[in-house]
mmCIF file of C-alpha atoms (C1' of nucleotides) in Angstrom:
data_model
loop_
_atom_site.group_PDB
_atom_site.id
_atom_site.type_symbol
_atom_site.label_atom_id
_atom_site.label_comp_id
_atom_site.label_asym_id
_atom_site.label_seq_id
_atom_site.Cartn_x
_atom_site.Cartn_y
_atom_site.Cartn_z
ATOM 1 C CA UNK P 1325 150.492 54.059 97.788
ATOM 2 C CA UNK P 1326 149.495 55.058 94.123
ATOM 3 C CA UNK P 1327 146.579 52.855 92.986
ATOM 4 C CA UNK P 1328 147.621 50.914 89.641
ATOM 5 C CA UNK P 1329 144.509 49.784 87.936
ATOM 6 C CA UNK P 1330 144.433 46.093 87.306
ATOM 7 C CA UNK P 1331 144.150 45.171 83.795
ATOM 8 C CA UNK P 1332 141.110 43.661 83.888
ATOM 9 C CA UNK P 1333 139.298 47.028 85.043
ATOM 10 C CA UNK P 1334 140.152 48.306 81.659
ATOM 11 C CA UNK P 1335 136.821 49.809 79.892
ATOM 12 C CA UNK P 1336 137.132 47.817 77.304
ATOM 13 C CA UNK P 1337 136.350 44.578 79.158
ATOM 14 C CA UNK P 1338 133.533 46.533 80.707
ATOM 15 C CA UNK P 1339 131.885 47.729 77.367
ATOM 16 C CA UNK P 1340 132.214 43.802 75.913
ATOM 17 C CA UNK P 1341 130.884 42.933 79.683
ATOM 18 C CA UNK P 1342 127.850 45.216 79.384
ATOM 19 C CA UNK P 1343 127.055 43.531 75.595
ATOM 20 C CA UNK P 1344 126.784 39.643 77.317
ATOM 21 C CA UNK P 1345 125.001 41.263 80.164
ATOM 22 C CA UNK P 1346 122.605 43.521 78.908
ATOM 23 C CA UNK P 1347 121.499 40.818 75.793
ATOM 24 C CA UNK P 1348 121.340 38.093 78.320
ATOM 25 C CA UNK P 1349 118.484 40.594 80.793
ATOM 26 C CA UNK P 1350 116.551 41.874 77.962
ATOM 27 C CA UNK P 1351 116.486 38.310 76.285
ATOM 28 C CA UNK P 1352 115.612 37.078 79.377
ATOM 29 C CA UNK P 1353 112.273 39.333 80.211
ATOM 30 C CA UNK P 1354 111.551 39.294 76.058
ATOM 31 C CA UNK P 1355 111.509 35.862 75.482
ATOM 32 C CA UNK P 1356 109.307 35.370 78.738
ATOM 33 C CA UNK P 1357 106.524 37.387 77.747
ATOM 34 C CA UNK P 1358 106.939 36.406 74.109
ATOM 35 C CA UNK P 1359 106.235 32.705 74.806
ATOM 36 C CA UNK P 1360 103.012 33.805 77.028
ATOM 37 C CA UNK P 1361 101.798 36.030 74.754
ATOM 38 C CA UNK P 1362 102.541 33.698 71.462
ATOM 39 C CA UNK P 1363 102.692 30.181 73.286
ATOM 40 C CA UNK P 1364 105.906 29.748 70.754
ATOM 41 C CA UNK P 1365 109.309 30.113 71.811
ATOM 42 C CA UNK P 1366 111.883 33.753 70.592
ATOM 43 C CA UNK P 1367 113.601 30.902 68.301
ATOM 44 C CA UNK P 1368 110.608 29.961 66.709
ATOM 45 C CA UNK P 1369 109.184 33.908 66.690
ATOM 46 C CA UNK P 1370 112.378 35.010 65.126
ATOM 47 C CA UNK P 1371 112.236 32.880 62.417
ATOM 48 C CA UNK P 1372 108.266 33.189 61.361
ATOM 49 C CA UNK P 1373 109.396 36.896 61.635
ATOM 50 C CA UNK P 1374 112.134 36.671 59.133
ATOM 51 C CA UNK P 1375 110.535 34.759 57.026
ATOM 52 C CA UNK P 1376 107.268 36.967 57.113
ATOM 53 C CA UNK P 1377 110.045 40.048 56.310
ATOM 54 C CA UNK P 1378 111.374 38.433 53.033
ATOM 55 C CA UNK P 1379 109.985 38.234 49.349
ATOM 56 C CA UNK P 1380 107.143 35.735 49.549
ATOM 57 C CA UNK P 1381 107.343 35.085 52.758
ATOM 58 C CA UNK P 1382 110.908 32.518 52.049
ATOM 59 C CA UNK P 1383 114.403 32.378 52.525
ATOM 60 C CA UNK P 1384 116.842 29.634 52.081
ATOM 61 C CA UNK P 1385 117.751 27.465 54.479
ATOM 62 C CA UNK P 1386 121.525 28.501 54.896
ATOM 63 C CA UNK P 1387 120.408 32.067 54.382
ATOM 64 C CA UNK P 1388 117.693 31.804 57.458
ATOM 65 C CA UNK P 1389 120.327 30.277 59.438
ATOM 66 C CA UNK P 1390 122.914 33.136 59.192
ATOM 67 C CA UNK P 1391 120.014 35.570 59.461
ATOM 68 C CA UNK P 1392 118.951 33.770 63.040
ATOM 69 C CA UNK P 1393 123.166 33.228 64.159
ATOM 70 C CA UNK P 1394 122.311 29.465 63.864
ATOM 71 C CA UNK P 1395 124.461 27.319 62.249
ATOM 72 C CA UNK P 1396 122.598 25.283 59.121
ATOM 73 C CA UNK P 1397 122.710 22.139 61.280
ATOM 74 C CA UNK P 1398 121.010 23.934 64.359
ATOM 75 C CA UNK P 1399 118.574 25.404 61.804
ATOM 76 C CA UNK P 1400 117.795 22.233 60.220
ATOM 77 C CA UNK P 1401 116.660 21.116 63.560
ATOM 78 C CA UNK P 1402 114.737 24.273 64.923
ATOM 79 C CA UNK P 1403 113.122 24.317 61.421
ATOM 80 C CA UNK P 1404 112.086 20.925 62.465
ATOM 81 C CA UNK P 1405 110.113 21.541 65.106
ATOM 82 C CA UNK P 1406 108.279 24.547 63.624
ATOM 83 C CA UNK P 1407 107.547 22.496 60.598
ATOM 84 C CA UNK P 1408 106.311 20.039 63.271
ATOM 85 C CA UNK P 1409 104.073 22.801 64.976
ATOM 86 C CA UNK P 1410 102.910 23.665 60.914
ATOM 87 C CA UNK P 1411 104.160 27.554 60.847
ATOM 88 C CA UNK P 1412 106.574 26.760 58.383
ATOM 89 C CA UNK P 1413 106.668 23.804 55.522
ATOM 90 C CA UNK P 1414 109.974 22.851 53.524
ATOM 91 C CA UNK P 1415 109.627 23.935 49.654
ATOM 92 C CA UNK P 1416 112.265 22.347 47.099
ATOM 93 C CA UNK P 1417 114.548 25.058 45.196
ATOM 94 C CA UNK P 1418 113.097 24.663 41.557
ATOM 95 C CA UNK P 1419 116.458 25.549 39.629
ATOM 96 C CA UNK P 1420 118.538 23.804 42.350
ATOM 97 C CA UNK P 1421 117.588 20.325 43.436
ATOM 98 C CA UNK P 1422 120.323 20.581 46.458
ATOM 99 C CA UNK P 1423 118.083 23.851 47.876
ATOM 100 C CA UNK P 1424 115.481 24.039 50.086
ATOM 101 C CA UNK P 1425 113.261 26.699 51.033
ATOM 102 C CA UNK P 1426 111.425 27.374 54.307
ATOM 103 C CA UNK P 1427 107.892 28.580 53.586
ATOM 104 C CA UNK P 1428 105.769 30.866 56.641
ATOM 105 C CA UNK P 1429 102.247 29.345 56.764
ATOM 106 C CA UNK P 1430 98.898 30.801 56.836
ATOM 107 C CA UNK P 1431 99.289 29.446 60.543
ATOM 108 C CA UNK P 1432 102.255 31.201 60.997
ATOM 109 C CA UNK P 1433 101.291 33.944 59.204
ATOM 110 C CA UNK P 1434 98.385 33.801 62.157
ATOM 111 C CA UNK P 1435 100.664 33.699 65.246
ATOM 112 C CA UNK P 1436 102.562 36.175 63.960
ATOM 113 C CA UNK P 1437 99.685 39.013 63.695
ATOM 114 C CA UNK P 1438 97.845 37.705 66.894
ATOM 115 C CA UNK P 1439 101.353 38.247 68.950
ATOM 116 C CA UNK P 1440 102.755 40.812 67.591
ATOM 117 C CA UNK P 1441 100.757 43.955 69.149
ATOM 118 C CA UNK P 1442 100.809 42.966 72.068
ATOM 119 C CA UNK P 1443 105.030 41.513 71.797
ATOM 120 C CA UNK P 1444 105.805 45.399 70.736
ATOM 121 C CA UNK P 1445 104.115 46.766 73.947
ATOM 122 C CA UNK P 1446 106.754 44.560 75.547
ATOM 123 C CA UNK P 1447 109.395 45.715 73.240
ATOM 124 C CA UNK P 1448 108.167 49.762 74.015
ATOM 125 C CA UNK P 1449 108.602 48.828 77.496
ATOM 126 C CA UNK P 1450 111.154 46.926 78.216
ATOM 127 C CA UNK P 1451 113.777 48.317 75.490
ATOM 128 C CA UNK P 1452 112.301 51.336 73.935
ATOM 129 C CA UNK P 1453 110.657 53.148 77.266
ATOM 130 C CA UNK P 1454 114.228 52.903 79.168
ATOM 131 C CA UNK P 1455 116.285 54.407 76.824
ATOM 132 C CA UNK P 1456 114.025 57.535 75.547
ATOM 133 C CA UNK P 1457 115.591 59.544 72.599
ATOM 134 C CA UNK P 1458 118.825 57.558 72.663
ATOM 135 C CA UNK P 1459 117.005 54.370 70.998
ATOM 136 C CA UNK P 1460 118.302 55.198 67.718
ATOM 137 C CA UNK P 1461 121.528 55.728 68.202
ATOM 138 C CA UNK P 1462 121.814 52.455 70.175
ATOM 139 C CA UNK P 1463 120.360 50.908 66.930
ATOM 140 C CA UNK P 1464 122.844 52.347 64.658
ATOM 141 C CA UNK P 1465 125.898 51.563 66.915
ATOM 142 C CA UNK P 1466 125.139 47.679 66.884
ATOM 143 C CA UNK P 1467 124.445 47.639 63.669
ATOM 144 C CA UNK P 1468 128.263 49.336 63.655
ATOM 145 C CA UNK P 1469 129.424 46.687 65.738
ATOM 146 C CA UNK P 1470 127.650 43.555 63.745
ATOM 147 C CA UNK P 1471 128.984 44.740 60.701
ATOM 148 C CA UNK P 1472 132.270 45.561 61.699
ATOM 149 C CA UNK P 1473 134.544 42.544 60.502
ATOM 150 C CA UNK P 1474 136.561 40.642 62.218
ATOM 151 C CA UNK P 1475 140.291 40.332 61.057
ATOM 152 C CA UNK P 1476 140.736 37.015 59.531
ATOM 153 C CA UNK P 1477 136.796 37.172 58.268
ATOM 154 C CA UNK E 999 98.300 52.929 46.301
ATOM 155 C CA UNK E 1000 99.637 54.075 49.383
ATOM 156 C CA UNK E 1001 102.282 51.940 50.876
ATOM 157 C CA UNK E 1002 101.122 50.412 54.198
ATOM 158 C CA UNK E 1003 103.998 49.244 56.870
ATOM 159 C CA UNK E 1004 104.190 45.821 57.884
ATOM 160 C CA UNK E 1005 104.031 45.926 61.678
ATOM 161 C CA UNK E 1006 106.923 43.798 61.538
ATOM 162 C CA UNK E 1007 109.339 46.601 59.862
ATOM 163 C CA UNK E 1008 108.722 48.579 63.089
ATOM 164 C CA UNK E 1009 111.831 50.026 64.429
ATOM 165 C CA UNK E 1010 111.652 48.340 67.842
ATOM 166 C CA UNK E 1011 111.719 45.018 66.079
ATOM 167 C CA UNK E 1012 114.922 46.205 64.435
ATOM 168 C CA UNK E 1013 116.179 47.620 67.782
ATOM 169 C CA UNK E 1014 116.038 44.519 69.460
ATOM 170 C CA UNK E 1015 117.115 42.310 66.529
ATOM 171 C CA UNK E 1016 120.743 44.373 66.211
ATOM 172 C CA UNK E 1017 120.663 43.321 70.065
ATOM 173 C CA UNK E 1018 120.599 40.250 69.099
ATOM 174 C CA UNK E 1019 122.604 40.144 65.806
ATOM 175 C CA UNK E 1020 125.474 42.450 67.199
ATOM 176 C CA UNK E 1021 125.464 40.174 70.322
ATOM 177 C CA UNK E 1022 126.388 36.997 68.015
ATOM 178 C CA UNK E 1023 128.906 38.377 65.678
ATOM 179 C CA UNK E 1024 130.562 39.585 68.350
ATOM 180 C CA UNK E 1025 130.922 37.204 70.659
ATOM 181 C CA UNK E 1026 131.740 34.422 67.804
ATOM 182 C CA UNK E 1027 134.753 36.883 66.947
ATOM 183 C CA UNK E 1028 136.006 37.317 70.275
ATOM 184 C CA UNK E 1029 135.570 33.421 71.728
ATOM 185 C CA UNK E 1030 136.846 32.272 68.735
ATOM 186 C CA UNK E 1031 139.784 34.902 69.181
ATOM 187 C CA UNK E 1032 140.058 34.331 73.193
ATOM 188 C CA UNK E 1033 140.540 30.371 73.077
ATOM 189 C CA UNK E 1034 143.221 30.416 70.039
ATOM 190 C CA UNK E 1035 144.895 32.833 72.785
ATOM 191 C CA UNK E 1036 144.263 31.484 76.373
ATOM 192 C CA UNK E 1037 143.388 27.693 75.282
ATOM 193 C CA UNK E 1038 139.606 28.226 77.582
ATOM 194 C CA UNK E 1039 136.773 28.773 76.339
ATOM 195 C CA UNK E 1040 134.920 31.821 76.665
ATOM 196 C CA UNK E 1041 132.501 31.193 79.658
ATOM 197 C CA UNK E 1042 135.641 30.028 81.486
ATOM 198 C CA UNK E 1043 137.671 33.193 80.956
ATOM 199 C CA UNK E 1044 134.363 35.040 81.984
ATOM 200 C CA UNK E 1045 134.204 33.046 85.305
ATOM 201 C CA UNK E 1046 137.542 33.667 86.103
ATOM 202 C CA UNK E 1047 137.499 37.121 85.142
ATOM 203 C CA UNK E 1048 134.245 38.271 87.724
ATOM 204 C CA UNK E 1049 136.495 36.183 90.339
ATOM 205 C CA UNK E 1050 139.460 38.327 89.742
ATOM 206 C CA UNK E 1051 137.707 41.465 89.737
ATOM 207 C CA UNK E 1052 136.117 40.514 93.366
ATOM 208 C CA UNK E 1053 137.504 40.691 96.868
ATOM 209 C CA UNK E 1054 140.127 38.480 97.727
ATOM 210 C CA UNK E 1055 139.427 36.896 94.517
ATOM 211 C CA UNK E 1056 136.235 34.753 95.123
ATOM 212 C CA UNK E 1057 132.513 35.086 94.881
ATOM 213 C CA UNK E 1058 129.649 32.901 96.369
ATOM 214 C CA UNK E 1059 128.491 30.287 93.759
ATOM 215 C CA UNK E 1060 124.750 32.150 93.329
ATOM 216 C CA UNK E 1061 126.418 35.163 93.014
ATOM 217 C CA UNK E 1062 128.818 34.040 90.278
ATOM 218 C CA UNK E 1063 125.924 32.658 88.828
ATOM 219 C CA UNK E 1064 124.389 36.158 88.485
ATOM 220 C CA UNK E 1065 127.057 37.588 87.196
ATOM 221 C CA UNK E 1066 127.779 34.915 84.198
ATOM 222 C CA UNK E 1067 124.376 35.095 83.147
ATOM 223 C CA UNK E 1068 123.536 31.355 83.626
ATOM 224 C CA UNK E 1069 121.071 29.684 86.327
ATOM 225 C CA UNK E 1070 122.762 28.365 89.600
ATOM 226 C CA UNK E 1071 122.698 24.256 88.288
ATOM 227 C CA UNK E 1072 124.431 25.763 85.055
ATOM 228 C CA UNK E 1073 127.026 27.389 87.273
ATOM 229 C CA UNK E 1074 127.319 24.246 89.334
ATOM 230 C CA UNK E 1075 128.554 22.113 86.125
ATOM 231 C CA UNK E 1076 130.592 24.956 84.777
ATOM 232 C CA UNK E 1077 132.548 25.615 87.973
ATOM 233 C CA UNK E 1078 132.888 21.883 88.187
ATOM 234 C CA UNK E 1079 134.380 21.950 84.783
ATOM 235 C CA UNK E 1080 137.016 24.798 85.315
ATOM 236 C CA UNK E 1081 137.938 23.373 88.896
ATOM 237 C CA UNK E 1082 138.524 20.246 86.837
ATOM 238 C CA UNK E 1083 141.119 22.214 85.183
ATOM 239 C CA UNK E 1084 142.655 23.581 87.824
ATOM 240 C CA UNK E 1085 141.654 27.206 87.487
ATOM 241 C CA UNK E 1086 138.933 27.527 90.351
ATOM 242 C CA UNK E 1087 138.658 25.604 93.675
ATOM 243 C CA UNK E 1088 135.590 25.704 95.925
ATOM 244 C CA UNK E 1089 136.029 26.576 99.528
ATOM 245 C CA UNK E 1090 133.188 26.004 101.995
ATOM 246 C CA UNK E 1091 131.588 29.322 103.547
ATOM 247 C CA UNK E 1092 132.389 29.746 107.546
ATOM 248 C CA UNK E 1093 129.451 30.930 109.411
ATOM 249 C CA UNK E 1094 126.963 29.347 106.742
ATOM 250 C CA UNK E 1095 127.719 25.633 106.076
ATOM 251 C CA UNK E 1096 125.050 25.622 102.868
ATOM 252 C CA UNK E 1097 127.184 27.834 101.281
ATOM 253 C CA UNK E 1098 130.181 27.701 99.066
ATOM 254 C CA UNK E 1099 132.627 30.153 97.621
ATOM 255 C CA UNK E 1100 134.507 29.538 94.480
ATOM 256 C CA UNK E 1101 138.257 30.971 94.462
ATOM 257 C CA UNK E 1102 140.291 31.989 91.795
ATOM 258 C CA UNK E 1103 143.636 29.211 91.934
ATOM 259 C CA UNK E 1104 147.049 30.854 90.995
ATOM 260 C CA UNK E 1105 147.160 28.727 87.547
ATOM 261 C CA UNK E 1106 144.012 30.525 86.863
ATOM 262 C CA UNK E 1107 145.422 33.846 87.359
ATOM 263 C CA UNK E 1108 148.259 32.968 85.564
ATOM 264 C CA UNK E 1109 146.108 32.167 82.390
ATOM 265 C CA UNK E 1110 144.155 35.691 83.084
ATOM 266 C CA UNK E 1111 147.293 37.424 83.655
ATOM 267 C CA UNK E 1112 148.979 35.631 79.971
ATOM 268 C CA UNK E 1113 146.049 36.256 78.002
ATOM 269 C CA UNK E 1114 144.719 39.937 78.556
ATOM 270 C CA UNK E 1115 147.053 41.652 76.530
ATOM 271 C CA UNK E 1116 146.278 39.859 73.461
ATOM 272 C CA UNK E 1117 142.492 39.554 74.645
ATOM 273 C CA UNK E 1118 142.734 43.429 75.068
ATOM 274 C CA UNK E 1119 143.811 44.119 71.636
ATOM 275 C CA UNK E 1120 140.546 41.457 69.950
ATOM 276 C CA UNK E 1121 138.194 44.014 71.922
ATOM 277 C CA UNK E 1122 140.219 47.090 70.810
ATOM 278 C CA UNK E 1123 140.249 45.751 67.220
ATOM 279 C CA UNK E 1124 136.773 44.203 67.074
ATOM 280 C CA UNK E 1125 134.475 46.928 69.434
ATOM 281 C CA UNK E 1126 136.699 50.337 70.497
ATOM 282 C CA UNK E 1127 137.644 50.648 67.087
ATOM 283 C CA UNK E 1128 134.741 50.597 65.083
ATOM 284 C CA UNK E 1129 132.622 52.268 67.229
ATOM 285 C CA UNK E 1130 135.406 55.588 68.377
ATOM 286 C CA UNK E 1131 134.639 57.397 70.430
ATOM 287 C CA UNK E 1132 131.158 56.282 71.167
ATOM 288 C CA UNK E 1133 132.379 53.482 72.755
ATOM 289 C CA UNK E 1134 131.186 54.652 75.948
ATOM 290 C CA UNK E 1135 128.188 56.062 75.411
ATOM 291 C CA UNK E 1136 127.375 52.364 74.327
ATOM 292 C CA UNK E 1137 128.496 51.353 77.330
ATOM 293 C CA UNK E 1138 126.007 53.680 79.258
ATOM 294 C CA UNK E 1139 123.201 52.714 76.701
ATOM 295 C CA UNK E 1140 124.149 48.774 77.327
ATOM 296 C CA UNK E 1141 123.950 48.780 81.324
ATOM 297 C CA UNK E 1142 120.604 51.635 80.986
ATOM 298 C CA UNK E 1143 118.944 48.253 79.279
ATOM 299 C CA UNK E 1144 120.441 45.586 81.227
ATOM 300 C CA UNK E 1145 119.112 48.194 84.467
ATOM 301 C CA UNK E 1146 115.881 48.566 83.300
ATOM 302 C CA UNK E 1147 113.325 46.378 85.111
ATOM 303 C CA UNK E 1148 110.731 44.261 83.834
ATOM 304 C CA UNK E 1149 107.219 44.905 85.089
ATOM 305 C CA UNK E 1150 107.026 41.656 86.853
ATOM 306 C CA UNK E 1151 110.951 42.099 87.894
ATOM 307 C "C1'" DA I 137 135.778 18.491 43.618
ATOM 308 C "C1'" DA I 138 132.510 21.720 45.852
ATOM 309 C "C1'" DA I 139 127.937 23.392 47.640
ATOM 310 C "C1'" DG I 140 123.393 22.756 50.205
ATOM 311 C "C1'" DA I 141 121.250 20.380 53.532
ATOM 312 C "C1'" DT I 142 120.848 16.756 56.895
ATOM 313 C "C1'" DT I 143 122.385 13.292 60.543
ATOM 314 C "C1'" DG I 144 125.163 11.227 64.599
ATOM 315 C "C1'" DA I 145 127.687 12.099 68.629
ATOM 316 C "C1'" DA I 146 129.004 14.984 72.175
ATOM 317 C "C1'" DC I 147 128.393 19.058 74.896
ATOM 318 C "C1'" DT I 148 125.987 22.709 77.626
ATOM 319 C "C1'" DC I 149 122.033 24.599 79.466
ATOM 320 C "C1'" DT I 150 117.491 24.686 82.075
ATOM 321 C "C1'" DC I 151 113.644 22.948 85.007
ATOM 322 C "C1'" DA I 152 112.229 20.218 88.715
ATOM 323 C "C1'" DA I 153 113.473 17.446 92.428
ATOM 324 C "C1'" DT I 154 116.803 16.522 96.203
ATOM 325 C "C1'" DC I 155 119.956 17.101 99.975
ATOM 326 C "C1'" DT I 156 121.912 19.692 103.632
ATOM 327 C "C1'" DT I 157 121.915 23.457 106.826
ATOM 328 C "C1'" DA I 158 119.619 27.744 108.900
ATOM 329 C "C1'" DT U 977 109.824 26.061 106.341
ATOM 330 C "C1'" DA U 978 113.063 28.246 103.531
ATOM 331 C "C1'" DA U 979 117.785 29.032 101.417
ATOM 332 C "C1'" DG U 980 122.141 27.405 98.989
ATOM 333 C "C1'" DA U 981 123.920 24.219 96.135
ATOM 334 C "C1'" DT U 982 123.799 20.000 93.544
ATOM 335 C "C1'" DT U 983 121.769 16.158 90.589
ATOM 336 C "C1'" DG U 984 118.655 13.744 87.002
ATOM 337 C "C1'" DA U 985 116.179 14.175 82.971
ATOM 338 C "C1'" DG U 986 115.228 16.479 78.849
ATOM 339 C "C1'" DA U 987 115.858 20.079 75.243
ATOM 340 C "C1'" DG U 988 118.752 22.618 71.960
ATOM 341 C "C1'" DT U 989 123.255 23.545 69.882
ATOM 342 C "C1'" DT U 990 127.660 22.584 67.478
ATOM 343 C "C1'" DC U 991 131.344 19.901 64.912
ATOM 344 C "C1'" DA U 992 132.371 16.395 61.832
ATOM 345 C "C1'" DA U 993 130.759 13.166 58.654
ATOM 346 C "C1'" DT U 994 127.328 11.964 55.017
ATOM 347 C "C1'" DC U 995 124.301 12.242 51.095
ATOM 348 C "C1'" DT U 996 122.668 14.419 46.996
ATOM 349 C "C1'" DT U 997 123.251 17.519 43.300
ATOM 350 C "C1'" DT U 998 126.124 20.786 40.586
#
DNA sequence: AAAGATTGAACTCTCAATCTTA
DNA sequence: TAAGATTGAGAGTTCAATCTTT
């Protein structure tokens, strides 16, 4: 009898497989060793780091949150509890009294340089090691697939 | 004066944060895409889907848990959700009474079998076609990191 | 009216503890 | 004693509604 391939063996659903699966292991191991090395959680980490990235070490809030695939309410929160923990403080938007501003800390600023040596050893070998000279191109083809719009966006 | 790189603009930490951006506009594109189609969400159609793809259509619970990405009391609550539905049913395992599988229901194929096309064309639209014809050396790339063991793995 | 940010309610996930069977 | 699955408690996220400012 002639195999037909079921639908659902069709690469596509493979490739989009291998995106949830592969993010979910190497989030997995990452975030580990982040929070041992740090004591803060990835959530936290990512947002000192984008912060630290940006022009005087700020962003807006709704601008952090679409930078961090939060939505402003979930950042409101998360910002919370770093505010809490003193890495970031809450700045008012001169110009716009609606705005706010988070605002890295010295502290943060502090957690940031003590972990992150030691956080791109685990980045070398746990993303960078496996895939050798190919690390790259992996970079530029999800930045290919973030940007890549979606229809009715 | 001689510019001096952040250690936070190293590439790795852009590597792994196009993991994680590409991961979110993606899968915001496609779930929101999938449950205007099939009516479930997402992590439904994915449990279904990894039942579909197995023999005789059903997969032990920690297994399925694997699979999905999520820890076995997550899976417990999702599979109790779906069977709610309809779409699953758990049958207990013969020759290990701990054990239980969950099956695949017709309705649920049904809703797998309705849906792929359209779900097909969302991937085709949103991943084959923007990346061409590296879609599969993505793929290869994707499962190399999700493959890759962690030092304490 | 609309935009920026926050809050309330509901949902989903994880960790630790529990229950049953091996 | 350990393994497979479930449950209770707690944390984090989203959607819709709200409040303030433009």
């Amino acid at each position: 009898v002639p195999e037909r391939a079921e639908p659902w063996d069709d690469p596509l659903i493979t490739t989009f497989g291998m995106l949830i699966e592969a993010h979910a292991a190497v989030l997995a191991d990452v975030s580990r060793d982040l929070e041992a090395i740090s004591g803060v959680p990835l959530a936290w980490f990512e947002v000192m780091l984008r912060l630290a990235r940006s022009p005087d070490h700020q962003l807006r809030m709704a601008e952090l949150a679409r930078q961090v695939s939060l939505s402003t309410s979930g950042l409101t929160r998360l910002v919370d509890r770093v505010e809490e923990a003193g890495y970031v403080e809450r700045q008012s938007c001169p110009g716009d009294r609606r705005g706010a501003f988070a605002v890295l800390t010295p502290d943060g600023q502090d957690v940031l340089r003590r972990s992150l040596p030691r956080h791109l050893e685990t980045l070398e070998r746990r993303v960078a090691s496996p895939l050798g000279a190919d690390a790259a191109q992996l970079t530029e083809l999800l930045r290919t697939l973030r940007d890549a719009k979606s229809p009715s966006g």
